């Protein structure tokens, strides 16, 4: 048995030690990427020089490295999936991949990895593809430092598609049934969702910018034990949606300028046992909307100048809000029940009017973050036109002195007198 293992290892080392490099360019002996792939063996490198290559669908079934020099353009001519990868250990960098075909029944992508392991795509530019980068049933993949721009531009869309806008475009980065994936440092825009994960486990999304997408900047469905850190989500239909998922770690992200009548910085639906830490919500219609969100900790986050900082429905239970800063939001907390199944403590509320006689940094009077006007707008949205009127101010003041309608149990008994400085 030992001798067999040594033989296999020797064979592997031999193959990769004597791997070759194949160069493709318009003036070279080999002018076609497909021809280069036909000549290549596992472990070879294919260098593609600057030029435009129109070869239909390019299918990769060998473990090769493909490197573009001078950003060669691989053009799908709006007819084909540009590149399809069906091999392990394929590494691609430095290409422009553009103009994929489009279909109502197939997920045609700029580049698709199908049933792969240990594949990488980095430093590529993807333009005008139906779906951008697509990984299906894959493990240990890396998507790094790519710029992905779709054709979904709102100005054109409304007249062309009306209410069917979202169904006419795919996602910039799409992962389906994957595990141990890394999505790092990408810039994605003008697709349906910027980054979409469905049945994706144990993966990391870090330092990406996702903006101007039709639906969500980042979208989780049935994806457990993932984390997203230090990303920016702005000018999307909604920043991030986390749905039907548990054990998600969310830290250091910016959710900003996600405006619209049904827009959110972060939408949480049917999630459990997750953790939010050091995130900034700035100028969103709603910072966080939580529907059936349970046993989740919201700690040391900033909510600044949002319409609603947090809208949390009564089916969300056993959550903890601690050491968050609520600054200049129109409404801090809104809910649809008189019950309070969550805990709020030691948060900073910029409209807190209490005092601190013993100077311990904790207000001596409890703070109730749900205002009467907030209660009205949650149940009668049309009442929003009365916002910031003197009548509403008097109404809120009276209710705070003699609470009858707002959930009196929803209270922060230890409101902070100063903005909480995040821990290092």
mmCIF file of C-alpha atoms in Angstrom:
data_model
loop_
_atom_site.group_PDB
_atom_site.id
_atom_site.type_symbol
_atom_site.label_atom_id
_atom_site.label_comp_id
_atom_site.label_asym_id
_atom_site.label_seq_id
_atom_site.Cartn_x
_atom_site.Cartn_y
_atom_site.Cartn_z
ATOM 1 C CA UNK A 1 0.000 0.000 0.000
ATOM 2 C CA UNK A 2 2.838 2.304 0.908
ATOM 3 C CA UNK A 3 4.498 1.787 -2.443
ATOM 4 C CA UNK A 4 1.241 2.604 -4.255
ATOM 5 C CA UNK A 5 0.934 5.899 -2.370
ATOM 6 C CA UNK A 6 4.528 6.812 -3.168
ATOM 7 C CA UNK A 7 3.890 6.030 -6.839
ATOM 8 C CA UNK A 8 0.774 8.244 -6.944
ATOM 9 C CA UNK A 9 2.530 11.114 -5.195
ATOM 10 C CA UNK A 10 5.485 10.802 -7.564
ATOM 11 C CA UNK A 11 3.144 10.834 -10.531
ATOM 12 C CA UNK A 12 1.422 13.973 -9.236
ATOM 13 C CA UNK A 13 4.739 15.758 -8.596
ATOM 14 C CA UNK A 14 6.037 14.695 -12.009
ATOM 15 C CA UNK A 15 2.990 16.094 -13.786
ATOM 16 C CA UNK A 16 3.112 19.451 -12.064
ATOM 17 C CA UNK A 17 6.903 19.748 -12.179
ATOM 18 C CA UNK A 18 6.848 19.402 -15.963
ATOM 19 C CA UNK A 19 3.739 21.474 -16.563
ATOM 20 C CA UNK A 20 4.002 23.788 -19.544
ATOM 21 C CA UNK A 21 2.850 27.266 -20.496
ATOM 22 C CA UNK A 22 0.779 27.877 -23.605
ATOM 23 C CA UNK A 23 0.457 31.381 -24.997
ATOM 24 C CA UNK A 24 -2.570 32.567 -26.964
ATOM 25 C CA UNK A 25 -2.699 35.786 -28.966
ATOM 26 C CA UNK A 26 -4.047 36.997 -32.326
ATOM 27 C CA UNK A 27 -0.568 36.816 -33.894
ATOM 28 C CA UNK A 28 0.677 33.680 -32.114
ATOM 29 C CA UNK A 29 0.801 30.170 -33.458
ATOM 30 C CA UNK A 30 -2.110 29.395 -31.149
ATOM 31 C CA UNK A 31 -4.832 31.960 -31.730
ATOM 32 C CA UNK A 32 -7.719 30.209 -29.997
ATOM 33 C CA UNK A 33 -8.373 29.641 -26.303
ATOM 34 C CA UNK A 34 -10.251 26.473 -27.138
ATOM 35 C CA UNK A 35 -7.236 25.139 -29.015
ATOM 36 C CA UNK A 36 -4.984 25.976 -26.073
ATOM 37 C CA UNK A 37 -7.300 24.058 -23.762
ATOM 38 C CA UNK A 38 -7.232 21.095 -26.124
ATOM 39 C CA UNK A 39 -3.425 21.035 -25.988
ATOM 40 C CA UNK A 40 -3.204 21.606 -22.244
ATOM 41 C CA UNK A 41 -2.781 18.995 -19.522
ATOM 42 C CA UNK A 42 -3.622 19.190 -15.848
ATOM 43 C CA UNK A 43 -1.323 21.694 -14.149
ATOM 44 C CA UNK A 44 -0.540 23.735 -17.291
ATOM 45 C CA UNK A 45 -0.788 27.514 -17.532
ATOM 46 C CA UNK A 46 -2.446 29.341 -20.417
ATOM 47 C CA UNK A 47 -1.388 32.940 -21.013
ATOM 48 C CA UNK A 48 -3.902 34.967 -23.021
ATOM 49 C CA UNK A 49 -2.501 38.130 -24.563
ATOM 50 C CA UNK A 50 -4.483 41.302 -25.182
ATOM 51 C CA UNK A 51 -7.157 40.977 -27.864
ATOM 52 C CA UNK A 52 -10.816 40.139 -28.369
ATOM 53 C CA UNK A 53 -11.765 36.462 -28.423
ATOM 54 C CA UNK A 54 -15.167 35.347 -29.701
ATOM 55 C CA UNK A 55 -15.281 31.549 -29.488
ATOM 56 C CA UNK A 56 -18.782 30.729 -28.266
ATOM 57 C CA UNK A 57 -18.928 28.849 -24.969
ATOM 58 C CA UNK A 58 -15.449 28.015 -23.612
ATOM 59 C CA UNK A 59 -15.622 24.780 -21.583
ATOM 60 C CA UNK A 60 -12.791 24.050 -19.142
ATOM 61 C CA UNK A 61 -12.521 20.414 -18.030
ATOM 62 C CA UNK A 62 -8.855 20.394 -16.980
ATOM 63 C CA UNK A 63 -7.085 21.750 -13.913
ATOM 64 C CA UNK A 64 -5.378 24.727 -15.535
ATOM 65 C CA UNK A 65 -4.390 28.273 -14.648
ATOM 66 C CA UNK A 66 -5.537 30.964 -17.077
ATOM 67 C CA UNK A 67 -3.881 34.355 -16.895
ATOM 68 C CA UNK A 68 -4.849 37.345 -18.987
ATOM 69 C CA UNK A 69 -2.150 39.893 -19.903
ATOM 70 C CA UNK A 70 -3.420 43.387 -20.776
ATOM 71 C CA UNK A 71 -6.992 42.326 -19.963
ATOM 72 C CA UNK A 72 -7.951 40.311 -23.042
ATOM 73 C CA UNK A 73 -11.690 40.365 -23.787
ATOM 74 C CA UNK A 74 -13.679 37.115 -23.898
ATOM 75 C CA UNK A 75 -16.947 38.029 -25.604
ATOM 76 C CA UNK A 76 -20.089 35.895 -25.490
ATOM 77 C CA UNK A 77 -21.735 37.992 -28.235
ATOM 78 C CA UNK A 78 -24.983 37.941 -26.206
ATOM 79 C CA UNK A 79 -25.516 34.334 -27.295
ATOM 80 C CA UNK A 80 -23.494 32.034 -25.042
ATOM 81 C CA UNK A 81 -22.403 31.337 -21.494
ATOM 82 C CA UNK A 82 -18.948 32.777 -21.914
ATOM 83 C CA UNK A 83 -16.880 30.359 -19.762
ATOM 84 C CA UNK A 84 -18.006 27.137 -18.063
ATOM 85 C CA UNK A 85 -15.686 25.382 -15.601
ATOM 86 C CA UNK A 86 -16.181 21.695 -14.766
ATOM 87 C CA UNK A 87 -12.831 20.793 -13.209
ATOM 88 C CA UNK A 88 -11.124 21.220 -9.850
ATOM 89 C CA UNK A 89 -8.150 23.496 -9.177
ATOM 90 C CA UNK A 90 -8.890 25.976 -11.967
ATOM 91 C CA UNK A 91 -7.493 29.464 -11.414
ATOM 92 C CA UNK A 92 -8.487 32.430 -13.559
ATOM 93 C CA UNK A 93 -7.216 35.994 -13.388
ATOM 94 C CA UNK A 94 -6.920 39.142 -15.477
ATOM 95 C CA UNK A 95 -9.737 38.613 -18.009
ATOM 96 C CA UNK A 96 -12.576 40.769 -19.280
ATOM 97 C CA UNK A 97 -15.644 38.529 -19.580
ATOM 98 C CA UNK A 98 -18.581 40.198 -21.271
ATOM 99 C CA UNK A 99 -21.874 39.959 -23.127
ATOM 100 C CA UNK A 100 -23.221 36.574 -22.047
ATOM 101 C CA UNK A 101 -26.432 35.264 -23.511
ATOM 102 C CA UNK A 102 -29.740 35.506 -21.675
ATOM 103 C CA UNK A 103 -32.493 33.008 -21.040
ATOM 104 C CA UNK A 104 -35.792 32.724 -19.194
ATOM 105 C CA UNK A 105 -35.153 29.053 -18.330
ATOM 106 C CA UNK A 106 -31.354 28.772 -17.902
ATOM 107 C CA UNK A 107 -28.968 30.597 -15.592
ATOM 108 C CA UNK A 108 -26.516 31.730 -18.242
ATOM 109 C CA UNK A 109 -23.492 33.402 -16.685
ATOM 110 C CA UNK A 110 -20.366 35.242 -17.605
ATOM 111 C CA UNK A 111 -18.477 32.409 -15.892
ATOM 112 C CA UNK A 112 -19.974 29.400 -14.170
ATOM 113 C CA UNK A 113 -18.203 26.872 -11.938
ATOM 114 C CA UNK A 114 -20.151 23.605 -11.704
ATOM 115 C CA UNK A 115 -19.304 20.900 -9.181
ATOM 116 C CA UNK A 116 -15.786 22.220 -8.564
ATOM 117 C CA UNK A 117 -13.294 22.301 -5.704
ATOM 118 C CA UNK A 118 -10.496 24.767 -4.982
ATOM 119 C CA UNK A 119 -11.210 27.106 -7.906
ATOM 120 C CA UNK A 120 -10.326 30.807 -7.962
ATOM 121 C CA UNK A 121 -11.370 33.810 -10.006
ATOM 122 C CA UNK A 122 -9.650 37.094 -9.259
ATOM 123 C CA UNK A 123 -8.833 40.485 -10.742
ATOM 124 C CA UNK A 124 -11.322 40.030 -13.572
ATOM 125 C CA UNK A 125 -13.790 42.497 -15.104
ATOM 126 C CA UNK A 126 -17.267 41.231 -15.938
ATOM 127 C CA UNK A 127 -19.595 43.419 -17.975
ATOM 128 C CA UNK A 128 -23.112 43.076 -19.318
ATOM 129 C CA UNK A 129 -23.641 39.456 -18.377
ATOM 130 C CA UNK A 130 -27.002 37.943 -17.426
ATOM 131 C CA UNK A 131 -25.464 36.388 -14.296
ATOM 132 C CA UNK A 132 -21.933 37.426 -13.440
ATOM 133 C CA UNK A 133 -19.925 34.808 -11.477
ATOM 134 C CA UNK A 134 -21.896 31.659 -10.697
ATOM 135 C CA UNK A 135 -20.733 28.813 -8.427
ATOM 136 C CA UNK A 136 -22.993 25.737 -8.188
ATOM 137 C CA UNK A 137 -22.448 22.701 -5.946
ATOM 138 C CA UNK A 138 -18.839 23.752 -5.251
ATOM 139 C CA UNK A 139 -16.422 23.879 -2.320
ATOM 140 C CA UNK A 140 -13.431 25.933 -1.253
ATOM 141 C CA UNK A 141 -13.799 28.544 -3.999
ATOM 142 C CA UNK A 142 -12.376 32.076 -3.953
ATOM 143 C CA UNK A 143 -13.914 35.125 -5.670
ATOM 144 C CA UNK A 144 -11.556 38.029 -5.121
ATOM 145 C CA UNK A 145 -11.039 41.586 -6.391
ATOM 146 C CA UNK A 146 -13.356 41.391 -9.372
ATOM 147 C CA UNK A 147 -15.387 44.254 -10.812
ATOM 148 C CA UNK A 148 -18.821 43.089 -11.936
ATOM 149 C CA UNK A 149 -21.220 45.459 -13.662
ATOM 150 C CA UNK A 150 -24.569 44.338 -15.022
ATOM 151 C CA UNK A 151 -26.963 45.866 -17.513
ATOM 152 C CA UNK A 152 -29.678 46.723 -14.964
ATOM 153 C CA UNK A 153 -29.886 50.487 -14.996
ATOM 154 C CA UNK A 154 -33.093 51.822 -13.541
ATOM 155 C CA UNK A 155 -33.510 54.722 -15.963
ATOM 156 C CA UNK A 156 -33.779 52.292 -18.852
ATOM 157 C CA UNK A 157 -35.593 49.552 -17.000
ATOM 158 C CA UNK A 158 -38.822 51.201 -15.987
ATOM 159 C CA UNK A 159 -39.881 51.977 -19.513
ATOM 160 C CA UNK A 160 -38.658 48.639 -20.877
ATOM 161 C CA UNK A 161 -39.966 46.140 -18.331
ATOM 162 C CA UNK A 162 -42.397 47.866 -15.982
ATOM 163 C CA UNK A 163 -43.075 45.718 -12.937
ATOM 164 C CA UNK A 164 -41.056 42.722 -14.272
ATOM 165 C CA UNK A 165 -37.764 44.469 -13.754
ATOM 166 C CA UNK A 166 -36.223 42.012 -11.257
ATOM 167 C CA UNK A 167 -36.988 38.900 -13.276
ATOM 168 C CA UNK A 168 -35.068 40.128 -16.272
ATOM 169 C CA UNK A 169 -31.656 40.177 -14.642
ATOM 170 C CA UNK A 170 -29.470 37.715 -12.736
ATOM 171 C CA UNK A 171 -27.164 38.281 -9.799
ATOM 172 C CA UNK A 172 -23.617 39.581 -9.916
ATOM 173 C CA UNK A 173 -22.181 36.830 -7.673
ATOM 174 C CA UNK A 174 -24.421 33.795 -7.229
ATOM 175 C CA UNK A 175 -23.637 30.797 -5.016
ATOM 176 C CA UNK A 176 -25.896 27.752 -4.821
ATOM 177 C CA UNK A 177 -25.252 24.730 -2.607
ATOM 178 C CA UNK A 178 -21.669 25.712 -1.805
ATOM 179 C CA UNK A 179 -19.415 25.398 1.229
ATOM 180 C CA UNK A 180 -16.280 27.098 2.537
ATOM 181 C CA UNK A 181 -16.341 29.923 0.005
ATOM 182 C CA UNK A 182 -14.531 33.263 0.204
ATOM 183 C CA UNK A 183 -15.926 36.401 -1.483
ATOM 184 C CA UNK A 184 -13.459 39.213 -0.914
ATOM 185 C CA UNK A 185 -12.784 42.706 -2.233
ATOM 186 C CA UNK A 186 -15.228 42.707 -5.136
ATOM 187 C CA UNK A 187 -17.189 45.662 -6.509
ATOM 188 C CA UNK A 188 -20.616 44.674 -7.822
ATOM 189 C CA UNK A 189 -23.389 46.821 -9.269
ATOM 190 C CA UNK A 190 -26.401 46.987 -11.592
ATOM 191 C CA UNK A 191 -27.598 43.413 -11.200
ATOM 192 C CA UNK A 192 -30.694 42.001 -9.484
ATOM 193 C CA UNK A 193 -28.826 41.070 -6.276
ATOM 194 C CA UNK A 194 -25.220 42.045 -5.784
ATOM 195 C CA UNK A 195 -24.274 38.847 -3.935
ATOM 196 C CA UNK A 196 -26.687 35.942 -3.487
ATOM 197 C CA UNK A 197 -26.200 32.845 -1.319
ATOM 198 C CA UNK A 198 -28.623 29.924 -1.271
ATOM 199 C CA UNK A 199 -27.811 26.812 0.759
ATOM 200 C CA UNK A 200 -24.277 28.114 1.354
ATOM 201 C CA UNK A 201 -22.505 27.079 4.569
ATOM 202 C CA UNK A 202 -19.401 28.172 6.449
ATOM 203 C CA UNK A 203 -18.472 30.972 4.075
ATOM 204 C CA UNK A 204 -17.107 34.511 4.378
ATOM 205 C CA UNK A 205 -18.020 37.724 2.571
ATOM 206 C CA UNK A 206 -15.476 40.412 3.368
ATOM 207 C CA UNK A 207 -14.592 43.934 2.186
ATOM 208 C CA UNK A 208 -16.907 44.061 -0.827
ATOM 209 C CA UNK A 209 -18.842 47.052 -2.160
ATOM 210 C CA UNK A 210 -22.324 46.284 -3.459
ATOM 211 C CA UNK A 211 -24.291 49.206 -4.840
ATOM 212 C CA UNK A 212 -27.077 50.224 -7.216
ATOM 213 C CA UNK A 213 -28.569 46.752 -7.497
ATOM 214 C CA UNK A 214 -32.279 46.341 -8.115
ATOM 215 C CA UNK A 215 -33.127 44.186 -5.116
ATOM 216 C CA UNK A 216 -30.536 43.426 -2.409
ATOM 217 C CA UNK A 217 -26.868 44.231 -2.040
ATOM 218 C CA UNK A 218 -26.432 40.853 -0.309
ATOM 219 C CA UNK A 219 -29.039 38.125 0.018
ATOM 220 C CA UNK A 220 -28.955 35.004 2.207
ATOM 221 C CA UNK A 221 -31.422 32.136 1.843
ATOM 222 C CA UNK A 222 -31.107 28.961 3.953
ATOM 223 C CA UNK A 223 -27.402 29.649 4.516
ATOM 224 C CA UNK A 224 -26.059 28.882 7.998
ATOM 225 C CA UNK A 225 -22.805 29.632 9.792
ATOM 226 C CA UNK A 226 -21.719 32.351 7.375
ATOM 227 C CA UNK A 227 -20.251 35.731 8.173
ATOM 228 C CA UNK A 228 -20.046 39.046 6.385
ATOM 229 C CA UNK A 229 -17.586 41.654 7.565
ATOM 230 C CA UNK A 230 -16.464 45.155 6.532
ATOM 231 C CA UNK A 231 -18.667 45.452 3.452
ATOM 232 C CA UNK A 232 -20.488 48.515 2.070
ATOM 233 C CA UNK A 233 -24.104 48.270 0.869
ATOM 234 C CA UNK A 234 -25.521 51.462 -0.622
ATOM 235 C CA UNK A 235 -28.119 52.683 -3.084
ATOM 236 C CA UNK A 236 -29.664 49.222 -3.415
ATOM 237 C CA UNK A 237 -33.338 48.314 -3.365
ATOM 238 C CA UNK A 238 -32.417 47.114 0.119
ATOM 239 C CA UNK A 239 -28.983 46.698 1.640
ATOM 240 C CA UNK A 240 -28.970 43.108 2.913
ATOM 241 C CA UNK A 241 -31.624 40.422 3.400
ATOM 242 C CA UNK A 242 -30.934 37.498 5.722
ATOM 243 C CA UNK A 243 -33.730 34.933 5.494
ATOM 244 C CA UNK A 244 -34.368 31.439 6.901
ATOM 245 C CA UNK A 245 -30.865 31.277 8.288
ATOM 246 C CA UNK A 246 -29.094 30.833 11.629
ATOM 247 C CA UNK A 247 -25.707 31.531 13.148
ATOM 248 C CA UNK A 248 -24.781 34.526 10.998
ATOM 249 C CA UNK A 249 -22.036 36.904 12.150
ATOM 250 C CA UNK A 250 -22.458 40.467 10.863
ATOM 251 C CA UNK A 251 -19.768 42.996 11.754
ATOM 252 C CA UNK A 252 -18.180 46.201 10.550
ATOM 253 C CA UNK A 253 -20.558 46.768 7.641
ATOM 254 C CA UNK A 254 -22.001 50.056 6.352
ATOM 255 C CA UNK A 255 -25.645 50.140 5.289
ATOM 256 C CA UNK A 256 -26.307 53.538 3.746
ATOM 257 C CA UNK A 257 -28.638 55.377 1.412
ATOM 258 C CA UNK A 258 -30.990 52.464 0.873
ATOM 259 C CA UNK A 259 -34.094 54.561 0.323
ATOM 260 C CA UNK A 260 -37.546 53.655 -0.939
ATOM 261 C CA UNK A 261 -41.089 52.997 0.272
ATOM 262 C CA UNK A 262 -40.237 49.323 1.033
ATOM 263 C CA UNK A 263 -36.497 49.628 1.502
ATOM 264 C CA UNK A 264 -34.244 48.599 4.383
ATOM 265 C CA UNK A 265 -30.649 48.724 5.369
ATOM 266 C CA UNK A 266 -31.036 45.183 6.700
ATOM 267 C CA UNK A 267 -34.007 42.828 6.449
ATOM 268 C CA UNK A 268 -34.050 39.920 8.896
ATOM 269 C CA UNK A 269 -36.663 37.226 8.404
ATOM 270 C CA UNK A 270 -36.789 33.873 10.178
ATOM 271 C CA UNK A 271 -33.237 34.032 11.540
ATOM 272 C CA UNK A 272 -31.883 32.673 14.811
ATOM 273 C CA UNK A 273 -28.873 32.867 17.089
ATOM 274 C CA UNK A 274 -26.938 35.520 15.184
ATOM 275 C CA UNK A 275 -24.713 38.430 16.167
ATOM 276 C CA UNK A 276 -24.518 42.036 14.952
ATOM 277 C CA UNK A 277 -21.500 44.066 15.964
ATOM 278 C CA UNK A 278 -19.961 47.416 14.927
ATOM 279 C CA UNK A 279 -22.255 48.079 11.974
ATOM 280 C CA UNK A 280 -23.306 51.552 10.787
ATOM 281 C CA UNK A 281 -26.806 52.294 9.488
ATOM 282 C CA UNK A 282 -26.885 55.719 7.866
ATOM 283 C CA UNK A 283 -29.740 57.382 6.000
ATOM 284 C CA UNK A 284 -31.858 54.311 5.258
ATOM 285 C CA UNK A 285 -35.647 54.324 5.125
ATOM 286 C CA UNK A 286 -35.484 51.613 7.796
ATOM 287 C CA UNK A 287 -32.186 50.618 9.377
ATOM 288 C CA UNK A 288 -33.230 47.114 10.467
ATOM 289 C CA UNK A 289 -36.530 45.394 9.840
ATOM 290 C CA UNK A 290 -36.843 42.245 11.959
ATOM 291 C CA UNK A 291 -39.585 39.683 11.321
ATOM 292 C CA UNK A 292 -39.412 36.520 13.432
ATOM 293 C CA UNK A 293 -35.830 37.176 14.468
ATOM 294 C CA UNK A 294 -34.859 35.337 17.623
ATOM 295 C CA UNK A 295 -32.009 35.044 20.110
ATOM 296 C CA UNK A 296 -29.871 37.562 18.247
ATOM 297 C CA UNK A 297 -27.528 40.099 19.845
ATOM 298 C CA UNK A 298 -27.318 43.665 18.503
ATOM 299 C CA UNK A 299 -24.274 45.193 20.149
ATOM 300 C CA UNK A 300 -22.307 48.398 19.519
ATOM 301 C CA UNK A 301 -24.001 49.454 16.290
ATOM 302 C CA UNK A 302 -24.690 53.025 15.150
ATOM 303 C CA UNK A 303 -28.074 54.108 13.783
ATOM 304 C CA UNK A 304 -27.808 57.611 12.332
ATOM 305 C CA UNK A 305 -30.393 59.701 10.497
ATOM 306 C CA UNK A 306 -32.615 56.841 9.378
ATOM 307 C CA UNK A 307 -36.385 57.065 8.954
ATOM 308 C CA UNK A 308 -36.889 54.147 11.326
ATOM 309 C CA UNK A 309 -33.767 52.898 13.072
ATOM 310 C CA UNK A 310 -35.358 49.547 13.999
ATOM 311 C CA UNK A 311 -38.743 48.077 13.141
ATOM 312 C CA UNK A 312 -39.180 44.864 15.049
ATOM 313 C CA UNK A 313 -42.324 42.780 15.020
ATOM 314 C CA UNK A 314 -43.683 41.051 18.087
ATOM 315 C CA UNK A 315 -42.880 37.613 16.664
ATOM 316 C CA UNK A 316 -39.200 38.450 17.286
ATOM 317 C CA UNK A 317 -38.198 37.255 20.733
ATOM 318 C CA UNK A 318 -35.301 37.046 23.153
ATOM 319 C CA UNK A 319 -33.114 39.520 21.281
ATOM 320 C CA UNK A 320 -30.723 41.831 23.104
ATOM 321 C CA UNK A 321 -29.976 45.449 22.139
ATOM 322 C CA UNK A 322 -27.021 46.737 24.130
ATOM 323 C CA UNK A 323 -24.543 49.593 23.740
ATOM 324 C CA UNK A 324 -26.005 50.827 20.467
ATOM 325 C CA UNK A 325 -26.131 54.513 19.487
ATOM 326 C CA UNK A 326 -29.449 55.868 18.162
ATOM 327 C CA UNK A 327 -28.752 59.316 16.764
ATOM 328 C CA UNK A 328 -31.153 61.671 14.968
ATOM 329 C CA UNK A 329 -33.512 59.035 13.602
ATOM 330 C CA UNK A 330 -37.107 60.031 12.906
ATOM 331 C CA UNK A 331 -38.207 56.944 14.875
ATOM 332 C CA UNK A 332 -35.896 54.863 17.020
ATOM 333 C CA UNK A 333 -37.975 51.723 17.548
ATOM 334 C CA UNK A 334 -41.302 50.706 16.028
ATOM 335 C CA UNK A 335 -43.264 47.555 16.753
ATOM 336 C CA UNK A 336 -46.723 46.142 16.161
ATOM 337 C CA UNK A 337 -47.594 44.957 19.644
ATOM 338 C CA UNK A 338 -47.920 46.102 23.240
ATOM 339 C CA UNK A 339 -45.764 43.186 24.298
ATOM 340 C CA UNK A 340 -41.993 43.438 24.645
ATOM 341 C CA UNK A 341 -40.307 40.060 24.215
ATOM 342 C CA UNK A 342 -36.866 41.661 23.729
ATOM 343 C CA UNK A 343 -34.384 43.414 25.992
ATOM 344 C CA UNK A 344 -33.018 46.949 25.532
ATOM 345 C CA UNK A 345 -30.356 48.177 27.912
ATOM 346 C CA UNK A 346 -27.541 50.732 28.096
ATOM 347 C CA UNK A 347 -28.128 52.209 24.650
ATOM 348 C CA UNK A 348 -27.586 55.865 23.753
ATOM 349 C CA UNK A 349 -30.705 57.690 22.536
ATOM 350 C CA UNK A 350 -30.028 61.178 21.193
ATOM 351 C CA UNK A 351 -33.540 62.431 22.082
ATOM 352 C CA UNK A 352 -33.362 61.236 25.678
ATOM 353 C CA UNK A 353 -34.462 64.062 28.009
ATOM 354 C CA UNK A 354 -33.529 62.516 31.343
ATOM 355 C CA UNK A 355 -30.844 63.450 33.854
ATOM 356 C CA UNK A 356 -27.977 61.832 35.744
ATOM 357 C CA UNK A 357 -27.757 63.112 39.314
ATOM 358 C CA UNK A 358 -25.156 60.623 40.507
ATOM 359 C CA UNK A 359 -23.039 61.098 37.337
ATOM 360 C CA UNK A 360 -22.535 57.427 36.640
ATOM 361 C CA UNK A 361 -23.255 57.899 32.930
ATOM 362 C CA UNK A 362 -26.652 56.172 33.218
ATOM 363 C CA UNK A 363 -29.866 58.186 32.967
ATOM 364 C CA UNK A 364 -31.948 58.217 36.146
ATOM 365 C CA UNK A 365 -35.229 58.092 34.216
ATOM 366 C CA UNK A 366 -36.047 55.124 31.936
ATOM 367 C CA UNK A 367 -36.354 55.791 28.216
ATOM 368 C CA UNK A 368 -39.217 54.467 26.075
ATOM 369 C CA UNK A 369 -38.021 54.333 22.465
ATOM 370 C CA UNK A 370 -41.449 53.795 20.862
ATOM 371 C CA UNK A 371 -43.239 57.095 20.377
ATOM 372 C CA UNK A 372 -46.992 57.483 20.063
ATOM 373 C CA UNK A 373 -46.539 58.945 16.598
ATOM 374 C CA UNK A 374 -44.394 55.941 15.708
ATOM 375 C CA UNK A 375 -47.221 53.708 16.877
ATOM 376 C CA UNK A 376 -49.682 55.604 14.669
ATOM 377 C CA UNK A 377 -47.479 55.475 11.576
ATOM 378 C CA UNK A 378 -46.942 51.737 12.040
ATOM 379 C CA UNK A 379 -50.699 51.173 12.045
ATOM 380 C CA UNK A 380 -51.790 54.119 9.835
ATOM 381 C CA UNK A 381 -48.954 54.855 7.366
ATOM 382 C CA UNK A 382 -50.754 57.900 5.947
ATOM 383 C CA UNK A 383 -50.203 59.738 9.234
ATOM 384 C CA UNK A 384 -46.533 60.190 8.278
ATOM 385 C CA UNK A 385 -47.498 63.527 6.654
ATOM 386 C CA UNK A 386 -47.879 64.946 10.189
ATOM 387 C CA UNK A 387 -44.235 64.230 10.972
ATOM 388 C CA UNK A 388 -42.409 66.920 12.949
ATOM 389 C CA UNK A 389 -45.566 69.017 13.507
ATOM 390 C CA UNK A 390 -46.129 70.748 16.855
ATOM 391 C CA UNK A 391 -49.322 68.780 17.393
ATOM 392 C CA UNK A 392 -47.420 65.488 17.194
ATOM 393 C CA UNK A 393 -44.808 66.811 19.615
ATOM 394 C CA UNK A 394 -47.525 67.559 22.194
ATOM 395 C CA UNK A 395 -49.151 64.181 21.579
ATOM 396 C CA UNK A 396 -45.894 62.324 22.152
ATOM 397 C CA UNK A 397 -45.084 64.355 25.238
ATOM 398 C CA UNK A 398 -48.478 63.602 26.778
ATOM 399 C CA UNK A 399 -48.174 59.897 25.997
ATOM 400 C CA UNK A 400 -44.730 59.678 27.573
ATOM 401 C CA UNK A 401 -46.084 61.211 30.792
ATOM 402 C CA UNK A 402 -49.219 59.035 30.856
ATOM 403 C CA UNK A 403 -48.524 55.995 28.650
ATOM 404 C CA UNK A 404 -51.676 54.280 27.475
ATOM 405 C CA UNK A 405 -51.140 53.192 23.869
ATOM 406 C CA UNK A 406 -47.437 52.639 23.371
ATOM 407 C CA UNK A 407 -45.906 49.406 24.752
ATOM 408 C CA UNK A 408 -44.883 50.642 28.202
ATOM 409 C CA UNK A 409 -42.852 47.484 28.822
ATOM 410 C CA UNK A 410 -40.581 48.286 25.889
ATOM 411 C CA UNK A 411 -38.153 50.404 27.851
ATOM 412 C CA UNK A 412 -34.449 50.999 28.327
ATOM 413 C CA UNK A 413 -34.071 51.275 32.111
ATOM 414 C CA UNK A 414 -30.394 52.225 31.826
ATOM 415 C CA UNK A 415 -30.126 54.735 28.950
ATOM 416 C CA UNK A 416 -26.647 56.152 28.385
ATOM 417 C CA UNK A 417 -26.040 59.878 28.777
ATOM 418 C CA UNK A 418 -23.279 59.957 26.151
ATOM 419 C CA UNK A 419 -22.539 58.191 22.863
ATOM 420 C CA UNK A 420 -21.085 54.782 23.523
ATOM 421 C CA UNK A 421 -17.507 54.469 22.328
ATOM 422 C CA UNK A 422 -17.084 51.149 20.594
ATOM 423 C CA UNK A 423 -14.721 48.659 22.119
ATOM 424 C CA UNK A 424 -11.531 47.899 20.221
#
